[in-house]
């Protein structure tokens, strides 16, 4: 029973289907859904190697791999799924690409899709995307800028990576009398002042280390206070009133002791640790903390909410990303690789994997939010709103491959993390620090452009 | 009066005892205790973390666990692929060590006792290759390994590790062989021994401390190496411990209990080997350092 409609995952591509159909002279065909073509029973053959990042549970990896192997068994394709550690994944992919030893299907994280698409290394999956986008309400539009370039789709989003604000409801209740997460940054600050009790307890677990999490959180604060990273033409526009306002806010939080004192040394896992050790009342993180709480700390889970990032003076503009499936041009079995993606992207298959992963991967398909697994858990009730309001880093410009590569370089150089440390640890004037970060962005943009 | 007072002080038995024994009785024990605490504290922390339930790891940051569990060890041993990783690491490290020693001994003997054109150049080139950072080599080496179908094979790792361990091992062995008096070999040759016999009967027994250092160094490098193991190996069945441990890091979620339990077990073989060969290692390091 396939509740969201199903594109048959065929034993052959449409081209070979036509061949097979002609050869068989009207051999029995399976009827496809939604007016899709029917497929022959011809085997695809060969082998496929698939690389993905480890999910948040072993059961999730196992089920995903099993789905691929089952499909391979049915279609005469030997499929090997390799789940690799996320921390060194980009290095491993880069080495494989440079060496010409690329797997057939690769899970893309962050903005790897655009990076490799801009080099002409990825297969255009626009047709497959067009078909899959008709299932289960389609794929969240806010995920598409991460997988599309020049009007083509180069990878298929398989999950939505949503960042939320973890909230200690017991502490919020102490401060306000209500168990409701703050919706504005001003309210957040007010509650944080009430609940901060150093050295054991701090209000705002903002990451200030030289880490990607810091970049993401500072970016959201800048957006919330009306700043942007680039202007409509795609040129650096960090030096703005909004950015200064956001950094002034961060500086005030730090100077007033609302942020844990060890935050400048945090990495991407430290805000998890801070929340799980009851150190911070609020942290900004993807949904991984929830999984830990469900398994290990039901008491803290009871007092926890996953809320949307609060609004600043300009509004709330959360960030969302996606992990997606792509095929490199070097693959010797593009046909089978495409069909494999079609199979694992069926909404029912995906939902089964999501449930094994424990909620850390939010559905890429819009209508899957109505599944009981999501709809009946209050922890996820803000996720659809977050995905609707999500803003990509290159807003308000169009996400061209060059611009996305330039912004990736800015991320890799941790310019926003350095900016946060400048105004907190070094006590720099926010206006001056923002200007210096802007200058660093300009220089980075020029260097990337000159290398293109 | 003043002279009398200072005379008293000079006669004070406590002061005299202190003066004579201060170094052995106070400074050394205190210094060693501080050093031991400094050195062992991380291991104690690892041990404590590996014995705590997950919640206590975050909530009770104490060196002595309030509640003790062996769950992380149970999981590592029975529910994960850790045993496979351990076996793979052992195969790779032991094989690399044996081959590196074999090559190093013959190379060092040739470079120290035989006269041939380019001997100096080869000796210097050996150490120069060791100085090239692995981070510069990993893409070309991966390409070579891929072309030779050495990826996802333990043999591939052994060959790559030999590239880095043979130069150091050879250089270390050269340093030690240079300290063996040539008269010993000459006497053996006069008595009719072959060069191979001289190598095995004279050089090797005299060089055991150096060989212990070489073996330990090579084993430790091969046992702990991460970058090439990560790049060359993808299949679970071929992973070594350093790469296998990363499976306990899922996104930004660190499974600290399992990580610490795995790290503690993984650290045992090098530690045991160090303990067993401690005496040779110390004299071998000193020999290589001073006599080279």
XYZ file of C-alpha atoms in Angstrom:
744
model
C 0.000 0.000 0.000
C 1.670 3.210 -1.115
C -0.156 6.135 0.370
C 1.702 8.868 -1.479
C 1.531 7.480 -4.987
C 4.492 5.636 -6.317
C 6.693 5.857 -9.323
C 7.548 2.320 -10.204
C 11.186 1.617 -9.673
C 11.757 -0.226 -12.864
C 14.157 -2.910 -13.876
C 15.219 -0.732 -16.782
C 15.431 2.880 -17.807
C 12.796 4.419 -20.000
C 15.100 4.144 -22.988
C 15.675 0.450 -22.451
C 11.991 0.041 -21.647
C 11.116 1.243 -25.121
C 13.717 -1.091 -26.576
C 12.470 -3.935 -24.453
C 8.889 -3.193 -25.303
C 9.598 -3.212 -28.993
C 11.594 -6.389 -28.745
C 9.027 -8.168 -26.718
C 6.361 -7.108 -29.125
C 3.941 -6.018 -26.491
C 5.128 -8.168 -23.663
C 3.327 -7.673 -20.446
C 3.889 -4.285 -18.925
C 3.359 -2.999 -15.486
C 1.118 -0.007 -15.264
C 2.792 3.030 -13.752
C 0.997 5.507 -11.524
C 0.059 9.007 -12.473
C 0.314 8.467 -16.180
C 3.909 7.332 -15.925
C 5.253 4.944 -18.488
C 5.056 1.248 -17.820
C 8.193 -0.770 -17.383
C 9.566 -4.013 -18.645
C 11.033 -6.721 -16.410
C 14.441 -6.440 -18.033
C 17.321 -6.573 -15.544
C 19.705 -3.658 -15.231
C 22.764 -5.662 -14.217
C 26.209 -4.516 -13.133
C 27.155 -3.171 -9.766
C 26.752 0.069 -7.836
C 28.745 1.548 -5.004
C 26.922 4.076 -2.875
C 28.543 6.389 -0.331
C 26.544 8.068 2.391
C 27.176 9.790 5.684
C 26.353 7.762 8.765
C 22.894 8.600 9.984
C 22.281 9.110 13.664
C 21.474 5.489 14.361
C 22.965 2.241 13.163
C 19.466 0.929 12.496
C 18.911 3.826 10.067
C 22.081 2.992 8.126
C 21.185 -0.670 8.123
C 17.675 -0.118 6.771
C 18.878 2.265 4.058
C 21.502 -0.250 2.991
C 18.945 -3.046 3.091
C 16.530 -1.116 0.871
C 19.325 -0.685 -1.668
C 20.368 -4.321 -1.539
C 16.766 -5.487 -1.874
C 16.354 -3.307 -4.937
C 19.632 -4.671 -6.301
C 18.493 -8.256 -5.781
C 15.288 -7.560 -7.682
C 17.096 -5.890 -10.542
C 20.218 -7.984 -10.870
C 22.463 -5.187 -9.610
C 25.065 -5.761 -6.947
C 24.694 -2.799 -4.602
C 27.114 -1.890 -1.862
C 26.158 0.886 0.552
C 29.013 2.361 2.566
C 28.093 4.666 5.456
C 31.065 6.903 6.212
C 31.835 9.195 9.157
C 30.566 12.722 8.577
C 33.584 14.532 9.993
C 35.919 13.516 7.153
C 33.332 12.803 4.493
C 34.065 15.812 2.275
C 37.787 14.934 2.315
C 37.078 11.363 1.321
C 34.773 12.434 -1.522
C 37.293 15.038 -2.725
C 40.096 12.470 -2.761
C 37.954 10.008 -4.682
C 36.953 12.681 -7.203
C 40.538 13.859 -7.732
C 41.657 10.267 -8.189
C 38.876 9.319 -10.580
C 37.673 6.661 -8.143
C 34.227 8.073 -7.514
C 31.383 5.827 -6.329
C 28.267 5.663 -8.489
C 25.857 7.322 -6.076
C 27.055 9.821 -3.481
C 25.177 11.462 -0.645
C 25.849 15.186 -0.851
C 26.046 17.232 2.329
C 26.146 21.004 2.806
C 26.710 22.652 -0.574
C 28.808 19.897 -2.146
C 26.206 19.545 -4.889
C 26.672 23.055 -6.207
C 30.435 22.810 -5.791
C 30.715 19.693 -7.953
C 27.941 20.762 -10.325
C 29.855 23.969 -11.057
C 32.776 21.762 -12.146
C 30.504 19.825 -14.498
C 31.069 16.585 -12.607
C 27.453 15.657 -11.805
C 24.730 14.013 -13.859
C 21.714 16.238 -14.531
C 18.870 14.660 -12.552
C 16.200 17.192 -13.546
C 13.934 14.563 -15.150
C 14.051 12.311 -12.113
C 13.464 15.284 -9.823
C 10.487 16.351 -11.916
C 8.901 12.932 -11.392
C 9.714 12.604 -7.701
C 8.526 16.135 -7.009
C 5.003 14.996 -7.852
C 4.947 12.602 -4.901
C 3.769 13.324 -1.337
C 3.181 17.033 -1.887
C 6.560 17.527 -3.498
C 9.908 18.413 -1.959
C 10.203 21.479 0.309
C 11.067 24.429 -1.977
C 13.491 25.824 0.608
C 15.751 22.799 0.032
C 15.974 23.225 -3.715
C 18.495 26.084 -3.903
C 21.018 23.679 -2.376
C 20.653 21.166 -5.215
C 19.822 23.259 -8.268
C 22.000 25.415 -10.481
C 21.368 27.076 -13.818
C 17.849 25.682 -13.868
C 18.970 22.069 -13.489
C 18.704 19.712 -10.549
C 21.913 17.907 -9.727
C 20.932 15.987 -6.616
C 17.721 14.792 -4.998
C 17.061 15.980 -1.410
C 16.516 12.974 0.848
C 16.020 14.831 4.128
C 15.574 18.315 5.519
C 18.278 19.496 7.859
C 16.485 21.816 10.247
C 18.143 23.846 12.973
C 16.033 24.571 16.043
C 16.313 26.248 19.418
C 16.357 23.710 22.245
C 14.575 25.218 25.202
C 14.598 24.237 28.861
C 10.902 24.673 29.632
C 11.406 24.249 33.394
C 13.770 27.232 33.444
C 11.493 29.268 31.192
C 8.654 28.518 33.603
C 10.764 29.692 36.525
C 11.383 32.988 34.753
C 7.997 33.661 33.161
C 5.509 31.337 34.832
C 4.733 29.713 31.470
C 6.191 26.754 29.662
C 6.400 28.554 26.319
C 9.649 29.102 24.417
C 10.524 32.738 23.668
C 9.642 33.890 20.191
C 11.862 36.964 20.007
C 15.527 37.484 20.731
C 14.613 40.178 23.262
C 12.435 37.728 25.197
C 15.197 35.157 24.972
C 17.645 37.625 26.508
C 15.216 38.549 29.261
C 14.695 34.924 30.287
C 18.413 34.217 30.012
C 19.126 36.993 32.518
C 16.699 35.409 34.961
C 18.038 31.877 34.724
C 21.774 32.486 34.384
C 23.542 31.246 37.490
C 27.277 30.945 36.834
C 29.382 28.887 36.861
C 26.925 25.962 36.570
C 24.087 27.434 34.533
C 23.945 29.895 31.653
C 21.100 31.291 29.643
C 22.248 31.212 26.033
C 24.364 28.346 24.745
C 25.537 30.231 21.669
C 28.518 28.576 19.972
C 31.468 30.969 19.676
C 34.223 28.559 18.718
C 35.912 28.437 15.316
C 33.349 25.928 14.100
C 30.651 25.658 11.414
C 27.936 25.880 14.077
C 29.122 29.360 15.004
C 28.934 30.425 11.383
C 25.354 29.192 11.077
C 24.186 30.762 14.325
C 25.792 34.151 13.687
C 24.331 34.142 10.190
C 20.840 33.550 11.575
C 21.298 36.385 14.077
C 22.444 38.728 11.318
C 19.396 37.823 9.193
C 17.085 38.238 12.180
C 18.356 41.767 12.790
C 18.017 42.791 9.151
C 21.469 42.120 7.753
C 22.497 39.874 4.874
C 25.764 38.405 3.711
C 25.386 39.599 0.120
C 23.278 42.105 -1.783
C 20.933 41.419 -4.707
C 23.829 41.384 -7.147
C 25.669 38.788 -5.080
C 28.372 41.168 -3.843
C 29.415 41.059 -0.164
C 27.068 43.192 1.952
C 27.992 42.216 5.474
C 28.857 45.761 6.532
C 25.310 46.802 7.361
C 23.283 48.218 10.213
C 21.592 44.830 10.737
C 24.876 42.970 11.117
C 26.201 45.562 13.556
C 22.969 45.290 15.557
C 23.296 41.486 15.686
C 26.921 41.584 16.753
C 26.164 44.236 19.351
C 23.565 41.842 20.734
C 26.091 38.989 20.854
C 28.646 41.220 22.530
C 26.101 42.267 25.176
C 25.180 38.630 25.881
C 28.849 37.776 26.307
C 29.769 40.820 28.387
C 26.784 40.230 30.670
C 27.782 36.609 31.239
C 24.745 35.026 29.577
C 26.897 32.779 27.354
C 28.978 29.953 28.886
C 32.557 31.098 29.438
C 34.001 28.118 27.578
C 31.909 28.785 24.473
C 34.810 30.299 22.448
C 36.457 26.871 22.558
C 33.343 24.944 21.519
C 33.141 22.741 18.456
C 29.990 21.483 16.750
C 29.283 18.918 19.448
C 29.763 21.262 22.389
C 26.310 22.800 22.376
C 24.898 19.265 22.550
C 27.128 18.630 25.552
C 26.175 21.952 27.127
C 22.462 21.240 26.889
C 22.738 17.576 27.854
C 24.781 18.489 30.920
C 22.148 21.044 32.013
C 24.607 23.926 31.477
C 22.563 26.005 29.017
C 18.896 26.949 29.009
C 18.872 27.488 25.226
C 21.033 26.059 22.464
C 20.711 26.195 18.682
C 21.162 22.841 17.042
C 19.742 20.319 14.583
C 17.467 17.695 16.067
C 20.264 15.411 17.294
C 19.850 16.350 20.961
C 16.308 14.991 20.902
C 17.567 11.513 20.030
C 19.945 11.542 22.984
C 17.246 12.729 25.362
C 14.787 10.079 24.197
C 17.288 7.335 24.867
C 19.067 8.585 27.960
C 17.349 11.399 29.826
C 13.543 11.243 29.887
C 13.511 13.760 32.728
C 15.212 16.435 30.644
C 13.169 15.411 27.614
C 10.023 16.222 29.579
C 11.336 19.763 30.120
C 12.559 20.297 26.551
C 11.003 21.985 23.527
C 12.364 22.259 19.987
C 11.344 25.766 18.952
C 11.940 27.951 15.932
C 14.830 30.417 15.974
C 13.476 33.606 17.642
C 12.790 36.783 15.695
C 15.066 39.746 15.756
C 14.188 43.304 14.720
C 13.668 42.175 11.112
C 11.956 38.842 11.710
C 12.895 35.164 11.969
C 14.835 33.569 9.151
C 15.975 30.116 10.139
C 18.382 28.115 8.084
C 17.707 24.766 6.502
C 19.886 22.481 4.471
C 19.615 19.070 2.955
C 21.467 15.855 2.365
C 20.823 14.635 -1.130
C 21.664 11.917 -3.644
C 23.825 12.677 -6.676
C 25.514 10.719 -9.449
C 28.969 11.588 -10.734
C 29.570 11.641 -14.472
C 32.314 9.062 -14.009
C 29.799 6.419 -12.948
C 29.765 3.499 -15.365
C 26.186 2.646 -14.489
C 24.252 5.917 -14.512
C 21.094 4.137 -15.567
C 21.036 1.784 -12.600
C 22.177 4.572 -10.254
C 19.229 6.715 -11.340
C 16.797 3.886 -10.732
C 18.287 3.180 -7.343
C 17.729 6.798 -6.307
C 14.178 6.583 -7.606
C 13.619 3.537 -5.399
C 15.041 4.893 -2.143
C 13.267 8.210 -2.708
C 9.817 6.600 -2.625
C 8.025 8.313 0.291
C 7.206 5.056 2.068
C 10.799 3.899 1.892
C 12.054 7.241 3.103
C 9.587 7.428 5.980
C 10.684 3.986 7.177
C 14.284 5.185 7.242
C 13.352 8.443 9.007
C 11.678 6.472 11.762
C 14.755 4.304 12.233
C 16.950 7.403 12.336
C 14.783 8.618 15.193
C 13.697 11.989 13.883
C 17.082 13.533 13.155
C 16.275 13.488 9.416
C 13.107 15.486 8.813
C 11.107 14.571 5.666
C 12.148 16.080 2.364
C 8.584 15.534 1.111
C 6.068 18.071 2.397
C 3.164 15.697 3.024
C 5.190 13.309 5.141
C 4.858 15.858 7.971
C 1.353 14.412 8.399
C 2.666 10.952 9.245
C 1.847 10.099 12.891
C 5.570 9.795 13.621
C 5.868 13.557 13.045
C 2.344 14.881 13.528
C 1.852 13.279 16.928
C 5.099 14.551 18.415
C 4.956 18.143 19.644
C 8.738 18.394 19.334
C 8.353 18.682 15.564
C 5.392 21.018 15.348
C 7.503 24.071 14.430
C 9.473 22.298 11.716
C 7.095 23.035 8.820
C 7.108 26.743 9.697
C 10.884 26.714 9.912
C 11.133 25.133 6.474
C 8.655 27.607 5.030
C 10.610 30.586 6.396
C 14.093 29.211 5.829
C 16.457 31.575 4.108
C 19.502 30.463 2.185
C 22.849 32.170 2.916
C 22.956 33.933 -0.462
C 19.637 35.743 0.056
C 18.596 38.107 -1.620
C 20.781 37.155 -4.598
C 20.278 34.227 -6.906
C 22.332 31.207 -5.899
C 24.698 30.920 -8.813
C 27.442 28.289 -8.636
C 30.065 31.024 -8.354
C 28.279 32.803 -5.509
C 27.690 29.570 -3.611
C 31.343 28.622 -4.036
C 32.360 32.060 -2.792
C 30.129 31.746 0.269
C 31.435 28.230 0.900
C 34.940 29.678 0.937
C 33.782 32.313 3.437
C 32.380 29.500 5.584
C 35.547 27.440 5.324
C 37.630 30.418 6.419
C 35.278 30.829 9.387
C 35.029 34.567 8.809
C 31.759 34.826 10.746
C 33.180 32.755 13.609
C 36.195 35.060 13.761
C 33.815 38.017 13.755
C 31.955 36.562 16.758
C 35.208 35.990 18.618
C 36.422 39.483 17.786
C 33.482 41.189 19.492
C 33.335 38.781 22.450
C 36.757 37.428 23.380
C 38.753 40.352 21.973
C 36.201 42.989 22.977
C 36.307 44.680 19.567
C 33.852 47.370 18.597
C 31.034 45.623 16.628
C 30.982 48.206 13.847
C 34.703 47.964 13.266
C 34.711 44.162 13.561
C 31.863 43.860 11.047
C 33.750 46.095 8.627
C 36.866 43.956 8.949
C 34.846 40.777 8.386
C 33.245 42.430 5.352
C 36.699 43.241 3.969
C 37.764 39.629 4.515
C 34.658 38.509 2.620
C 35.453 40.824 -0.284
C 38.971 39.452 -0.471
C 37.704 35.859 -0.371
C 35.143 36.562 -3.106
C 37.861 38.057 -5.319
C 40.198 35.117 -4.771
C 37.504 32.583 -5.626
C 36.414 34.560 -8.704
C 39.989 34.799 -9.946
C 40.381 31.011 -9.638
C 37.238 30.282 -11.655
C 76.083 35.248 69.405
C 75.403 35.328 65.703
C 78.191 32.869 65.051
C 76.826 30.591 67.736
C 73.344 30.691 66.201
C 74.621 29.828 62.755
C 76.692 27.059 64.278
C 73.523 25.650 65.860
C 71.789 25.696 62.525
C 74.694 23.883 60.955
C 74.430 21.209 63.630
C 70.637 20.956 63.417
C 70.090 17.266 62.507
C 66.836 17.973 60.660
C 68.517 20.532 58.427
C 71.434 18.193 57.875
C 69.074 15.363 56.942
C 67.151 17.631 54.653
C 70.321 18.829 52.979
C 71.508 15.272 52.373
C 68.224 13.657 51.446
C 66.087 16.434 50.059
C 66.512 15.309 46.480
C 65.741 11.649 47.027
C 63.189 11.965 49.809
C 61.155 14.996 48.811
C 61.856 16.462 45.391
C 61.845 13.197 43.454
C 58.710 11.659 45.015
C 56.793 14.909 44.786
C 57.963 15.523 41.249
C 57.168 11.991 40.156
C 53.744 12.154 41.808
C 52.909 15.377 39.989
C 54.175 13.898 36.730
C 52.180 10.724 37.230
C 48.978 12.613 37.971
C 49.584 14.833 34.958
C 50.244 11.823 32.723
C 47.649 9.423 34.030
C 44.776 11.864 34.509
C 43.552 11.609 30.884
C 43.584 7.815 31.137
C 41.701 7.900 34.407
C 39.166 10.217 32.815
C 38.822 7.864 29.844
C 38.365 4.919 32.192
C 35.807 6.804 34.305
C 33.829 7.893 31.239
C 33.830 4.379 29.815
C 32.300 3.080 33.039
C 29.521 5.685 33.400
C 25.959 5.421 32.102
C 25.311 7.923 29.292
C 23.398 10.401 31.407
C 26.094 10.482 34.085
C 28.752 11.302 31.490
C 27.053 14.652 30.974
C 25.444 15.298 34.331
C 28.082 14.014 36.785
C 31.443 15.184 35.516
C 33.409 13.397 38.232
C 36.566 11.287 38.083
C 34.943 8.600 40.226
C 31.707 7.307 38.711
C 28.661 7.429 40.969
C 27.193 4.478 39.089
C 29.277 1.944 37.197
C 28.187 0.147 34.055
C 29.966 -2.188 31.680
C 27.347 -1.552 29.013
C 29.743 0.376 26.755
C 32.270 -2.486 26.854
C 29.510 -5.035 26.291
C 28.313 -3.098 23.252
C 31.832 -2.712 21.877
C 32.637 -6.394 22.209
C 29.325 -8.016 21.302
C 27.235 -5.603 19.227
C 29.684 -3.655 17.096
C 32.340 -4.599 14.537
C 35.070 -3.665 16.980
C 36.526 -7.173 17.083
C 36.934 -7.072 13.316
C 38.597 -3.659 13.521
C 40.917 -4.930 16.245
C 41.894 -7.980 14.225
C 42.497 -5.832 11.127
C 44.644 -3.384 13.074
C 46.667 -6.254 14.493
C 47.221 -7.792 11.055
C 48.242 -4.477 9.519
C 50.461 -3.347 12.400
C 52.261 -6.678 12.897
C 52.792 -7.243 9.169
C 54.037 -3.699 8.649
C 56.392 -4.027 11.598
C 57.904 -7.311 10.474
C 58.411 -6.198 6.885
C 59.760 -2.787 7.904
C 62.279 -4.400 10.237
C 63.388 -6.884 7.632
C 63.948 -4.156 5.044
C 65.543 -1.815 7.564
C 68.047 -4.395 8.804
C 69.260 -5.378 5.346
C 69.273 -1.796 4.109
C 71.125 -0.531 7.155
C 73.713 -3.289 6.925
C 74.337 -2.544 3.282
C 74.556 1.186 3.867
C 76.934 0.888 6.810
C 79.142 -2.052 5.869
C 79.277 -2.251 2.103
C 81.087 0.167 -0.164
C 79.265 1.068 -3.371
C 78.702 4.126 -5.534
C 75.873 6.342 -4.325
C 75.881 4.917 -0.812
C 75.871 8.351 0.830
C 73.157 9.581 -1.492
C 70.915 6.613 -0.790
C 71.435 7.007 2.950
C 70.467 10.679 2.849
C 67.609 10.126 0.419
C 66.174 7.606 2.841
C 65.645 10.183 5.528
C 64.533 12.895 3.082
C 61.599 10.754 1.964
C 60.577 10.459 5.592
C 60.425 14.240 5.899
C 57.727 14.736 3.224
C 54.412 15.324 5.032
C 51.781 12.651 4.519
C 49.179 15.347 3.915
C 50.955 16.245 0.644
C 51.065 12.669 -0.501
C 47.609 11.377 0.170
C 45.985 12.181 -3.169
C 48.831 10.791 -5.337
C 49.156 7.759 -3.083
C 45.415 7.176 -3.220
C 45.605 7.324 -7.021
C 48.407 4.773 -7.069
C 46.585 2.535 -4.609
C 43.390 2.780 -6.655
C 45.159 1.947 -9.907
C 46.849 -1.033 -8.279
C 43.513 -2.126 -6.761
C 44.885 -1.778 -3.255
C 41.899 0.128 -1.873
C 39.693 -1.727 0.569
C 42.475 -4.220 1.195
C 44.615 -4.583 4.289
C 47.627 -5.203 2.062
C 47.111 -1.750 0.610
C 47.444 -0.234 4.046
C 50.548 -2.285 4.805
C 52.240 -1.089 1.634
C 51.330 2.541 2.272
C 52.533 2.371 5.871
C 55.830 0.868 4.757
C 56.414 3.972 2.634
C 56.534 6.005 5.828
C 57.993 3.551 8.303
C 60.860 2.030 6.303
C 62.863 5.296 5.975
C 62.758 6.016 9.700
C 63.425 2.406 10.617
C 66.373 2.246 8.243
C 67.822 5.502 9.503
C 67.476 4.402 13.110
C 69.096 1.062 12.380
C 71.916 2.725 10.437
C 72.641 4.888 13.466
C 72.935 1.854 15.670
C 74.892 -0.340 13.245
C 77.451 2.458 12.955
C 78.267 1.941 16.643
C 79.156 -1.719 16.185
C 82.980 -1.952 15.919
C 84.038 -3.092 12.465
C 86.680 -5.330 14.086
C 83.927 -7.674 15.263
C 82.695 -8.220 11.749
C 86.222 -8.452 10.359
C 87.072 -11.182 12.869
C 83.962 -13.122 11.901
C 84.726 -12.808 8.192
C 88.318 -13.957 8.781
C 86.913 -16.974 10.616
C 84.934 -17.838 7.495
C 81.528 -16.403 8.292
C 79.495 -15.048 5.403
C 78.124 -11.512 5.496
C 74.645 -12.819 6.200
C 76.014 -14.867 9.085
C 77.869 -11.812 10.375
C 74.667 -9.799 10.170
C 72.591 -12.329 12.079
C 75.248 -13.472 14.550
C 76.922 -10.181 15.346
C 74.919 -7.151 14.313
C 71.456 -8.263 15.269
C 72.241 -9.484 18.791
C 74.168 -6.291 19.482
C 71.402 -4.138 18.043
C 68.415 -5.548 19.865
C 67.684 -2.257 21.692
C 67.598 -0.381 18.392
C 65.453 -3.029 16.787
C 63.061 -2.818 19.718
C 62.678 0.916 19.147
C 62.189 0.409 15.430
C 59.592 -2.271 16.018
C 57.763 -0.211 18.584
C 57.788 2.899 16.443
C 56.546 1.073 13.368
C 53.897 -0.834 15.270
C 52.587 2.304 16.978
C 52.439 4.307 13.754
C 50.627 1.497 11.918
C 48.300 0.877 14.850
C 47.253 4.514 15.233
C 47.288 5.770 11.634
C 44.020 7.413 10.586
C 44.245 9.448 7.361
C 45.212 6.715 4.910
C 43.043 4.144 6.649
C 40.118 6.529 6.198
C 40.852 7.203 2.546
C 41.776 3.703 1.426
C 39.249 1.668 3.345
C 35.487 1.946 3.007
C 34.208 -1.527 3.816
C 33.471 -2.366 7.424
C 35.180 -5.720 7.055
C 38.507 -4.003 6.283
C 38.434 -1.063 8.683
C 41.078 -0.612 11.335
C 40.424 0.687 14.844
C 41.106 4.434 14.308
C 38.551 4.562 11.485
C 36.181 2.143 13.177
C 36.025 4.344 16.257
C 34.608 7.196 14.192
C 31.394 5.217 13.875
C 30.680 6.249 17.419
C 30.561 9.864 16.230
C 27.275 10.397 14.438
C 26.957 13.937 13.160
C 27.365 16.201 16.149
C 26.505 13.369 18.531
C 29.462 11.787 20.273
C 28.819 8.434 21.917
C 31.410 9.188 24.570
C 30.996 6.004 26.590
C 31.565 3.747 23.581
C 34.336 5.967 22.242
C 36.193 5.855 25.530
C 35.700 2.120 25.988
C 36.944 1.515 22.446
C 39.882 3.886 22.877
C 40.915 2.211 26.097
C 40.877 -1.248 24.553
C 42.667 0.083 21.468
C 45.439 1.619 23.573
C 46.250 -1.653 25.337
C 48.482 -3.384 22.723
C 50.992 -0.500 22.369
C 51.016 -0.004 26.142
C 51.662 -3.688 26.792
C 54.425 -3.774 24.199
C 56.016 -0.663 25.744
C 55.973 -2.268 29.169
C 57.443 -5.525 27.947
C 60.235 -3.901 25.952
C 60.792 -0.906 28.229
C 64.433 -1.602 29.093
C 65.508 -2.140 25.487
C 63.568 0.852 24.308
C 65.314 3.245 26.697
C 68.785 2.052 25.800
C 67.855 1.880 22.124
C 66.632 5.452 22.063
C 69.745 6.619 23.909
C 71.967 4.637 21.567
C 70.343 6.038 18.473
C 70.453 9.548 19.836
C 74.008 9.635 21.147
C 75.935 7.272 18.958
C 74.357 8.137 15.645
